Short mmCIF file of N, CA and C in Angstrom, two decimals:
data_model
loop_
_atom_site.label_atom_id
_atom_site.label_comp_id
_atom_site.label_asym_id
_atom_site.label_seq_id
_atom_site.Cartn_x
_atom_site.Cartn_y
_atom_site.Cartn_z
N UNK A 9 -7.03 5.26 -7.41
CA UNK A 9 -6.28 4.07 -7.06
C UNK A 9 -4.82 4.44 -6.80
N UNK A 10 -4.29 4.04 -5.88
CA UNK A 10 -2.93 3.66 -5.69
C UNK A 10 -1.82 3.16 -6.35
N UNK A 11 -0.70 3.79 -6.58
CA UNK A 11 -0.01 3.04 -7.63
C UNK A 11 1.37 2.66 -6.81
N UNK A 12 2.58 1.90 -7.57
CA UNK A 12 3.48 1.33 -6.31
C UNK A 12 4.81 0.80 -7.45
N UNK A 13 6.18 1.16 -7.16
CA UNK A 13 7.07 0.83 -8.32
C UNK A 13 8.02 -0.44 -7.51
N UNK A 14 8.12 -1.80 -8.34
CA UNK A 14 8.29 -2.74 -8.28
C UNK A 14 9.43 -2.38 -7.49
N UNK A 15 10.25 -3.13 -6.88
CA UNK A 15 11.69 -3.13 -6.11
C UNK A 15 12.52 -3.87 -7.13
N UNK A 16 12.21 -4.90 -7.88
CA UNK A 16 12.74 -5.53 -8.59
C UNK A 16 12.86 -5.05 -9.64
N UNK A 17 11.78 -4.95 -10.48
CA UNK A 17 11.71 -4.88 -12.05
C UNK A 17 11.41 -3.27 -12.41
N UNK A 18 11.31 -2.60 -11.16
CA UNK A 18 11.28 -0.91 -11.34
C UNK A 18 10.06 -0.47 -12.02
N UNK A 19 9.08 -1.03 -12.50
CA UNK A 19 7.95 -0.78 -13.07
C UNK A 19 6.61 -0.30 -12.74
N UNK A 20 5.91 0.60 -12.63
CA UNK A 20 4.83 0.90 -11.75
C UNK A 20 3.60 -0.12 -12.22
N UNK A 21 3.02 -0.22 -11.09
CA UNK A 21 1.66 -1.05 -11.04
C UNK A 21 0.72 -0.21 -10.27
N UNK A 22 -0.79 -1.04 -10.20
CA UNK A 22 -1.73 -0.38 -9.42
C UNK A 22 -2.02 -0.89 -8.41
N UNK A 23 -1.75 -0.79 -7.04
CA UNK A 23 -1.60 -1.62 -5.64
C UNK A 23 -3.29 -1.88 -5.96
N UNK A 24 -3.73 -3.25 -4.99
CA UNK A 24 -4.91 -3.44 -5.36
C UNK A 24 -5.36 -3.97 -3.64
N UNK A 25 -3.72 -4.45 -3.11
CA UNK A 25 -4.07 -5.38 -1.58
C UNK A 25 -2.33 -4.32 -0.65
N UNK A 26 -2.45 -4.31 0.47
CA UNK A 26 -1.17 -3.76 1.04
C UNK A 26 -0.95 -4.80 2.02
N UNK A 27 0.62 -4.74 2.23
CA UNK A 27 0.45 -6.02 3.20
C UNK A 27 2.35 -6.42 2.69
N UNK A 28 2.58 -7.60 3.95
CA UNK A 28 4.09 -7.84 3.15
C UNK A 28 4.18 -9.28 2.44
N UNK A 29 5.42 -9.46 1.84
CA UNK A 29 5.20 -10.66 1.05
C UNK A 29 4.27 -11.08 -0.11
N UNK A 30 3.83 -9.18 -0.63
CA UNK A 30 3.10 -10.23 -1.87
C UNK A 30 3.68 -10.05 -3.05
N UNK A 31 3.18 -10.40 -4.19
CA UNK A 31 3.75 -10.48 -5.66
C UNK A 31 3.71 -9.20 -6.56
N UNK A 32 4.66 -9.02 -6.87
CA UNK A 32 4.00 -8.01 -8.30
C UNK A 32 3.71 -8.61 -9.18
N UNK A 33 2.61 -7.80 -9.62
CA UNK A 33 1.62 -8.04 -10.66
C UNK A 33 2.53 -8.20 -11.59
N UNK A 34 3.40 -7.71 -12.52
CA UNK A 34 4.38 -7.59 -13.63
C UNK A 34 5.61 -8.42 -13.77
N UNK A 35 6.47 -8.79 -12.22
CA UNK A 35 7.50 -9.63 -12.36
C UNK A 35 7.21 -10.70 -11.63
N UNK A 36 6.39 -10.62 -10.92
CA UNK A 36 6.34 -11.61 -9.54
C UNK A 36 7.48 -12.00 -8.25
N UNK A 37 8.07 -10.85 -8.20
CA UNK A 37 8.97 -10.48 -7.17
C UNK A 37 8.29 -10.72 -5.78
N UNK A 38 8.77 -10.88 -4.84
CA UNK A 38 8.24 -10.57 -3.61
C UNK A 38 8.29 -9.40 -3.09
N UNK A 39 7.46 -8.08 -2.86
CA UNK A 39 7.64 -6.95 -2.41
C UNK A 39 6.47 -6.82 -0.92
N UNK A 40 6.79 -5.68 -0.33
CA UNK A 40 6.26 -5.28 0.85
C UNK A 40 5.54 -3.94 0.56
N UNK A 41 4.38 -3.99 0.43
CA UNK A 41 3.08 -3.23 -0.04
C UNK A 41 2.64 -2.20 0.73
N UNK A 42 2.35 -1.06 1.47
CA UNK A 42 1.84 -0.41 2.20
C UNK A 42 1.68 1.25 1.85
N UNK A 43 0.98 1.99 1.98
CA UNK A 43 0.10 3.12 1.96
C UNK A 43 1.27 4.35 2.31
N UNK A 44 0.96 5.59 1.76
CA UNK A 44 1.89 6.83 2.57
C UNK A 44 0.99 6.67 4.02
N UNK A 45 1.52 8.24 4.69
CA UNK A 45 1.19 8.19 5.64
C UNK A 45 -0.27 8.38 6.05
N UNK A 46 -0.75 8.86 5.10
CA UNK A 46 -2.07 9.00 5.19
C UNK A 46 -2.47 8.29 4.19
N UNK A 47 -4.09 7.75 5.03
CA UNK A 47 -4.65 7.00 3.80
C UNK A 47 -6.58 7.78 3.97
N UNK A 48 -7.04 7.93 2.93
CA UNK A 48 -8.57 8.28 2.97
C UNK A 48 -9.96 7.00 2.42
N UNK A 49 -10.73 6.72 3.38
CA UNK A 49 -11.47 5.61 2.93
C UNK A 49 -12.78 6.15 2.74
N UNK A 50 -13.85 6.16 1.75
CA UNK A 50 -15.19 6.83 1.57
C UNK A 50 -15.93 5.70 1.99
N UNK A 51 -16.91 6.13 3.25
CA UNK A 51 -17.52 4.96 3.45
C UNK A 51 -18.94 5.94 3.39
N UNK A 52 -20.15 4.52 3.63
CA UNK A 52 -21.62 5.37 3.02
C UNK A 52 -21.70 6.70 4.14
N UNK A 53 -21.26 7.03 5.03
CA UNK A 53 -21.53 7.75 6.06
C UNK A 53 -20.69 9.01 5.96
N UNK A 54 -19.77 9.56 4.84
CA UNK A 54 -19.03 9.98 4.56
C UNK A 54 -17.40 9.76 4.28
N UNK A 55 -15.99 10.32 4.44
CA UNK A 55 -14.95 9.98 4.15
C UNK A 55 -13.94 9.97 5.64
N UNK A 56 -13.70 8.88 5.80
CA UNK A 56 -12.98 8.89 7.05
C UNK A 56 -11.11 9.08 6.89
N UNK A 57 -10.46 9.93 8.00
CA UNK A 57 -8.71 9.86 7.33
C UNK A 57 -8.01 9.42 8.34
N UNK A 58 -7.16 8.37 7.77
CA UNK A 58 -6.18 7.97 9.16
C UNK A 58 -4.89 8.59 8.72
N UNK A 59 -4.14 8.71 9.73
CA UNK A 59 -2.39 9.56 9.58
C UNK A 59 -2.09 8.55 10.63
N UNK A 60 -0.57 8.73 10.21
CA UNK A 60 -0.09 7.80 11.08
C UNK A 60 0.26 6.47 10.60
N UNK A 61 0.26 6.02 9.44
CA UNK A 61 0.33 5.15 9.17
C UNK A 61 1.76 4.21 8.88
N UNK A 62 2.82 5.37 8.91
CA UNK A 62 4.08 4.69 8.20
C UNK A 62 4.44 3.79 10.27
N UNK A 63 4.51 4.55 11.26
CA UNK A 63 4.68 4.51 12.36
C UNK A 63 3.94 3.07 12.62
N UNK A 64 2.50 2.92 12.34
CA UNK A 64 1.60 2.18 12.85
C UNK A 64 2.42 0.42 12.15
N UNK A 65 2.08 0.68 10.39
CA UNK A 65 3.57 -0.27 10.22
C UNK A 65 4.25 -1.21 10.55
N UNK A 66 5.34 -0.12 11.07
CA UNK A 66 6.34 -0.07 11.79
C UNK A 66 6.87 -1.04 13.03
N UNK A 67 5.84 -0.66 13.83
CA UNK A 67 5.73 -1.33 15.21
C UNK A 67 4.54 -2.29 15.03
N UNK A 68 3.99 -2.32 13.74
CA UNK A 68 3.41 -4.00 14.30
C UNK A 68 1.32 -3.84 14.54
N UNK A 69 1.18 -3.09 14.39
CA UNK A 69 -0.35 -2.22 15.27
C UNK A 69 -1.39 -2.94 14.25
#
């Protein structure tokens, strides 16, 4: 699992959703959620990897 340190309350949590505008779990701040640049997903067919991600973001994709 993913983990992610509050902007507000400085505290680490365990990201569970990525995305902007959501809550922390711990203060209920509004923070902006998203992945390094790479992210790895195991699906039944094996493990698929995307890169690229801070860029993708970025511009909206």
């Amino acid at each position: 699992m993913d983990t992610g340190i509050c902007e507000h309350c400085g505290k680490e949590f365990t990201v569970t959703k990525y995305g902007f505008g959501l809550r922390c779990p711990l203060c209920k701040g509004k923070i902006d959620v998203f992945p390094d640049d790479e992210i790895f997903v195991t699906l039944p067919f094996g493990v698929v990897g995307i890169s690229g991600l801070k860029e993708m973001w970025r511009n909206g994709e």
